[in-house]
mmCIF file of C-alpha atoms in Angstrom:
data_model
loop_
_atom_site.group_PDB
_atom_site.id
_atom_site.type_symbol
_atom_site.label_atom_id
_atom_site.label_comp_id
_atom_site.label_asym_id
_atom_site.label_seq_id
_atom_site.Cartn_x
_atom_site.Cartn_y
_atom_site.Cartn_z
ATOM 1 C CA MET A 442 -24.246 7.034 12.293
ATOM 2 C CA ASN A 443 -21.920 8.334 14.985
ATOM 3 C CA ILE A 444 -18.738 8.953 13.036
ATOM 4 C CA LYS A 445 -16.989 10.664 15.953
ATOM 5 C CA LYS A 446 -17.379 7.591 18.154
ATOM 6 C CA ASP A 447 -16.031 5.413 15.340
ATOM 7 C CA ILE A 448 -13.016 7.724 14.896
ATOM 8 C CA LEU A 449 -12.228 7.561 18.618
ATOM 9 C CA GLU A 450 -12.526 3.761 18.578
ATOM 10 C CA THR A 451 -10.243 3.526 15.538
ATOM 11 C CA ILE A 452 -7.572 5.766 17.082
ATOM 12 C CA GLY A 453 -7.962 3.869 20.371
ATOM 13 C CA TYR A 454 -7.388 0.579 18.579
ATOM 14 C CA PHE A 455 -4.160 1.898 17.052
ATOM 15 C CA SER A 456 -3.092 3.175 20.491
ATOM 16 C CA ASN A 457 -3.069 -0.426 21.736
ATOM 17 C CA PHE A 458 -0.102 -0.935 19.421
ATOM 18 C CA ALA A 459 1.605 2.392 20.308
ATOM 19 C CA TYR A 460 0.932 3.445 16.727
ATOM 20 C CA PRO A 461 -0.436 6.923 15.969
ATOM 21 C CA PRO A 462 -2.518 6.618 12.763
ATOM 22 C CA ASP A 463 -2.610 9.214 10.004
ATOM 23 C CA PHE A 464 -5.748 10.435 8.208
ATOM 24 C CA ASP A 465 -5.631 7.774 5.487
ATOM 25 C CA GLU A 466 -5.221 4.962 8.004
ATOM 26 C CA ILE A 467 -8.198 6.223 9.993
ATOM 27 C CA TYR A 468 -10.201 6.400 6.755
ATOM 28 C CA VAL A 469 -9.291 2.840 5.722
ATOM 29 C CA PHE A 470 -9.833 1.244 9.147
ATOM 30 C CA LEU A 471 -12.948 3.193 10.146
ATOM 31 C CA ARG A 472 -15.754 0.776 11.015
ATOM 32 C CA LYS A 473 -18.361 2.520 8.877
ATOM 33 C CA LYS A 474 -17.385 3.968 5.535
ATOM 34 C CA THR A 475 -17.815 7.674 4.965
ATOM 35 C CA SER A 476 -16.520 10.333 2.617
ATOM 36 C CA LYS A 477 -13.065 11.792 3.198
ATOM 37 C CA ASN A 478 -14.632 15.236 3.514
ATOM 38 C CA ALA A 479 -17.049 14.090 6.246
ATOM 39 C CA LEU A 480 -14.154 12.369 8.025
ATOM 40 C CA LYS A 481 -12.039 15.515 7.826
ATOM 41 C CA MET A 482 -14.858 17.605 9.324
ATOM 42 C CA ALA A 483 -15.418 15.095 12.145
ATOM 43 C CA ILE A 484 -11.694 14.982 12.947
ATOM 44 C CA LEU A 485 -11.550 18.785 13.069
ATOM 45 C CA SER A 486 -14.538 18.796 15.416
ATOM 46 C CA LEU A 487 -12.893 16.234 17.704
ATOM 47 C CA GLU A 488 -9.687 18.303 17.690
ATOM 48 C CA ARG A 489 -11.604 21.429 18.731
ATOM 49 C CA GLN A 490 -13.256 19.454 21.550
ATOM 50 C CA ASN A 491 -9.802 18.205 22.654
ATOM 51 C CA ARG A 492 -10.991 14.596 22.296
ATOM 52 C CA ILE A 493 -8.092 13.799 19.931
ATOM 53 C CA ILE A 494 -4.644 15.317 19.710
ATOM 54 C CA VAL A 495 -2.793 16.156 16.524
ATOM 55 C CA ILE A 496 0.879 15.273 16.696
ATOM 56 C CA GLN A 497 2.401 18.483 15.445
ATOM 57 C CA ASN A 498 6.033 18.033 16.371
ATOM 58 C CA PRO A 499 7.861 17.760 12.993
ATOM 59 C CA LYS A 500 10.135 15.066 14.450
ATOM 60 C CA PHE A 501 7.113 12.763 14.662
ATOM 61 C CA ARG A 502 5.574 13.522 11.258
ATOM 62 C CA ILE A 503 6.661 10.191 9.908
ATOM 63 C CA ASN A 504 6.299 9.911 6.127
ATOM 64 C CA ASN A 505 5.272 13.577 6.258
ATOM 65 C CA ALA A 506 1.813 12.601 7.531
ATOM 66 C CA THR A 507 0.001 14.275 10.399
ATOM 67 C CA ARG A 508 -0.782 11.665 13.021
ATOM 68 C CA TYR A 509 -3.488 11.521 15.663
ATOM 69 C CA THR A 510 -3.660 10.136 19.175
ATOM 70 C CA LEU A 511 -5.982 10.182 22.147
ATOM 71 C CA PRO A 512 -5.342 12.684 24.958
ATOM 72 C CA GLU A 513 -4.255 9.935 27.347
ATOM 73 C CA TYR A 514 -1.348 9.169 24.973
ATOM 74 C CA SER A 515 -0.503 12.734 24.074
ATOM 75 C CA THR A 516 2.525 14.848 24.888
ATOM 76 C CA ILE A 517 0.213 17.313 26.609
ATOM 77 C CA ARG A 518 -0.763 15.029 29.525
ATOM 78 C CA HIS A 519 2.120 12.576 29.559
ATOM 79 C CA PRO A 520 5.032 14.171 27.721
ATOM 80 C CA SER A 521 7.693 11.583 28.514
ATOM 81 C CA SER A 522 5.578 8.515 27.718
ATOM 82 C CA ALA A 523 4.170 10.005 24.518
ATOM 83 C CA ILE A 524 7.588 11.051 23.260
ATOM 84 C CA LYS A 525 8.970 7.623 24.175
ATOM 85 C CA GLN A 526 6.056 5.990 22.336
ATOM 86 C CA LEU A 527 6.735 8.073 19.231
ATOM 87 C CA ASP A 528 10.514 7.668 19.434
ATOM 88 C CA ASN A 529 9.889 3.935 19.596
ATOM 89 C CA TYR A 530 7.663 4.286 16.537
ATOM 90 C CA GLU A 531 10.561 5.737 14.544
ATOM 91 C CA LEU A 532 12.708 2.824 15.735
ATOM 92 C CA ARG A 533 9.960 0.353 14.732
ATOM 93 C CA ILE A 534 9.937 1.796 11.202
ATOM 94 C CA THR A 535 13.679 1.197 10.979
ATOM 95 C CA ASP A 536 13.324 -2.343 12.362
ATOM 96 C CA SER A 537 10.532 -3.075 9.860
ATOM 97 C CA GLN A 538 12.666 -1.844 6.967
ATOM 98 C CA LYS A 539 15.562 -4.049 8.102
ATOM 99 C CA LYS A 540 13.277 -7.084 8.124
ATOM 100 C CA LEU A 541 11.992 -6.324 4.627
ATOM 101 C CA ASN A 542 15.502 -5.815 3.274
ATOM 102 C CA ASN A 543 16.854 -9.037 4.804
ATOM 103 C CA TRP A 544 18.391 -11.156 2.024
ATOM 104 C CA ARG A 545 16.920 -14.407 3.393
ATOM 105 C CA PHE A 546 13.415 -12.979 3.398
ATOM 106 C CA ARG A 547 13.798 -11.639 -0.143
ATOM 107 C CA LEU A 548 15.224 -14.965 -1.356
ATOM 108 C CA PHE A 549 12.360 -16.894 0.265
ATOM 109 C CA ILE A 550 9.754 -14.695 -1.428
ATOM 110 C CA ARG A 551 11.471 -15.023 -4.815
ATOM 111 C CA LEU A 552 11.763 -18.794 -4.510
ATOM 112 C CA ILE A 553 8.187 -19.548 -3.539
ATOM 113 C CA SER A 554 6.911 -17.102 -6.158
ATOM 114 C CA LEU A 555 8.402 -19.352 -8.865
ATOM 115 C CA PHE A 556 5.962 -22.188 -8.133
ATOM 116 C CA PRO A 557 2.673 -22.160 -10.075
ATOM 117 C CA GLN A 558 0.827 -23.435 -6.977
ATOM 118 C CA ILE A 559 1.535 -20.106 -5.257
ATOM 119 C CA LYS A 560 -0.699 -17.347 -6.626
ATOM 120 C CA LEU A 561 0.003 -14.553 -4.131
ATOM 121 C CA VAL A 562 2.281 -13.885 -1.196
ATOM 122 C CA GLY A 563 1.022 -11.076 1.019
ATOM 123 C CA LEU A 564 2.601 -9.265 3.926
ATOM 124 C CA SER A 565 0.546 -8.781 7.083
ATOM 125 C CA GLY A 566 1.005 -8.009 10.748
ATOM 126 C CA SER A 567 3.286 -5.450 12.328
ATOM 127 C CA VAL A 568 5.830 -5.404 9.493
ATOM 128 C CA SER A 569 3.121 -4.511 6.966
ATOM 129 C CA MET A 570 2.258 -1.485 9.117
ATOM 130 C CA MET A 571 5.962 -0.622 9.539
ATOM 131 C CA ASN A 572 5.451 -1.104 13.281
ATOM 132 C CA ALA A 573 7.620 -4.168 14.044
ATOM 133 C CA LYS A 574 9.938 -4.427 16.999
ATOM 134 C CA GLU A 575 13.350 -6.057 16.704
ATOM 135 C CA GLY A 576 12.213 -9.479 17.932
ATOM 136 C CA ASP A 577 8.992 -9.605 15.885
ATOM 137 C CA ASP A 578 8.511 -12.125 13.115
ATOM 138 C CA ILE A 579 7.337 -11.504 9.553
ATOM 139 C CA ASP A 580 3.752 -12.569 8.954
ATOM 140 C CA LEU A 581 2.801 -13.722 5.470
ATOM 141 C CA PHE A 582 -0.431 -14.923 3.961
ATOM 142 C CA ILE A 583 -0.241 -17.107 0.916
ATOM 143 C CA ILE A 584 -2.961 -17.735 -1.654
ATOM 144 C CA THR A 585 -2.633 -20.950 -3.592
ATOM 145 C CA ALA A 586 -4.135 -22.146 -6.850
ATOM 146 C CA LYS A 587 -7.466 -23.942 -6.647
ATOM 147 C CA LYS A 588 -7.078 -27.422 -5.155
ATOM 148 C CA ARG A 589 -3.374 -26.799 -4.471
ATOM 149 C CA LEU A 590 -3.533 -25.806 -0.803
ATOM 150 C CA PHE A 591 -1.488 -28.690 0.553
ATOM 151 C CA THR A 592 1.201 -28.608 -2.151
ATOM 152 C CA GLY A 593 1.412 -24.821 -1.748
ATOM 153 C CA ARG A 594 1.723 -25.244 2.011
ATOM 154 C CA PHE A 595 4.420 -27.903 1.553
ATOM 155 C CA ILE A 596 6.394 -25.587 -0.761
ATOM 156 C CA ALA A 597 6.127 -22.625 1.604
ATOM 157 C CA LEU A 598 7.222 -24.656 4.612
#
């Protein structure tokens, strides 16, 4: 098992969304499961080899979590683009919070939750990762009771 390759692929995937993952996000989204201790050791090794960069600027320690990025996205090689990417990340957190606090969204969730056909309403997509831009929509997945898919869909729509 090549855990270092999997770590780089996981961080690279997050980089496609201009989102620097923290340790827990890498652990959850890692292709092959491993212990947190083994992951920590592999991340430290990759740091020493300069294959990943730790975002150490306190301004970018969002939710007080250390975040990781690949060198091609780091402030070391491309300071202006990396800082812009991370500044935009702070803005995306704010935009995501606004979407979640919108009264229409909250009312919609409360209303459809009242129907027995609806068993679960889940949040997915960029808002669930607190990475939504202003124009992004809110993605939901809805689980309905057995044999109630179409009535649940009708209610949600």
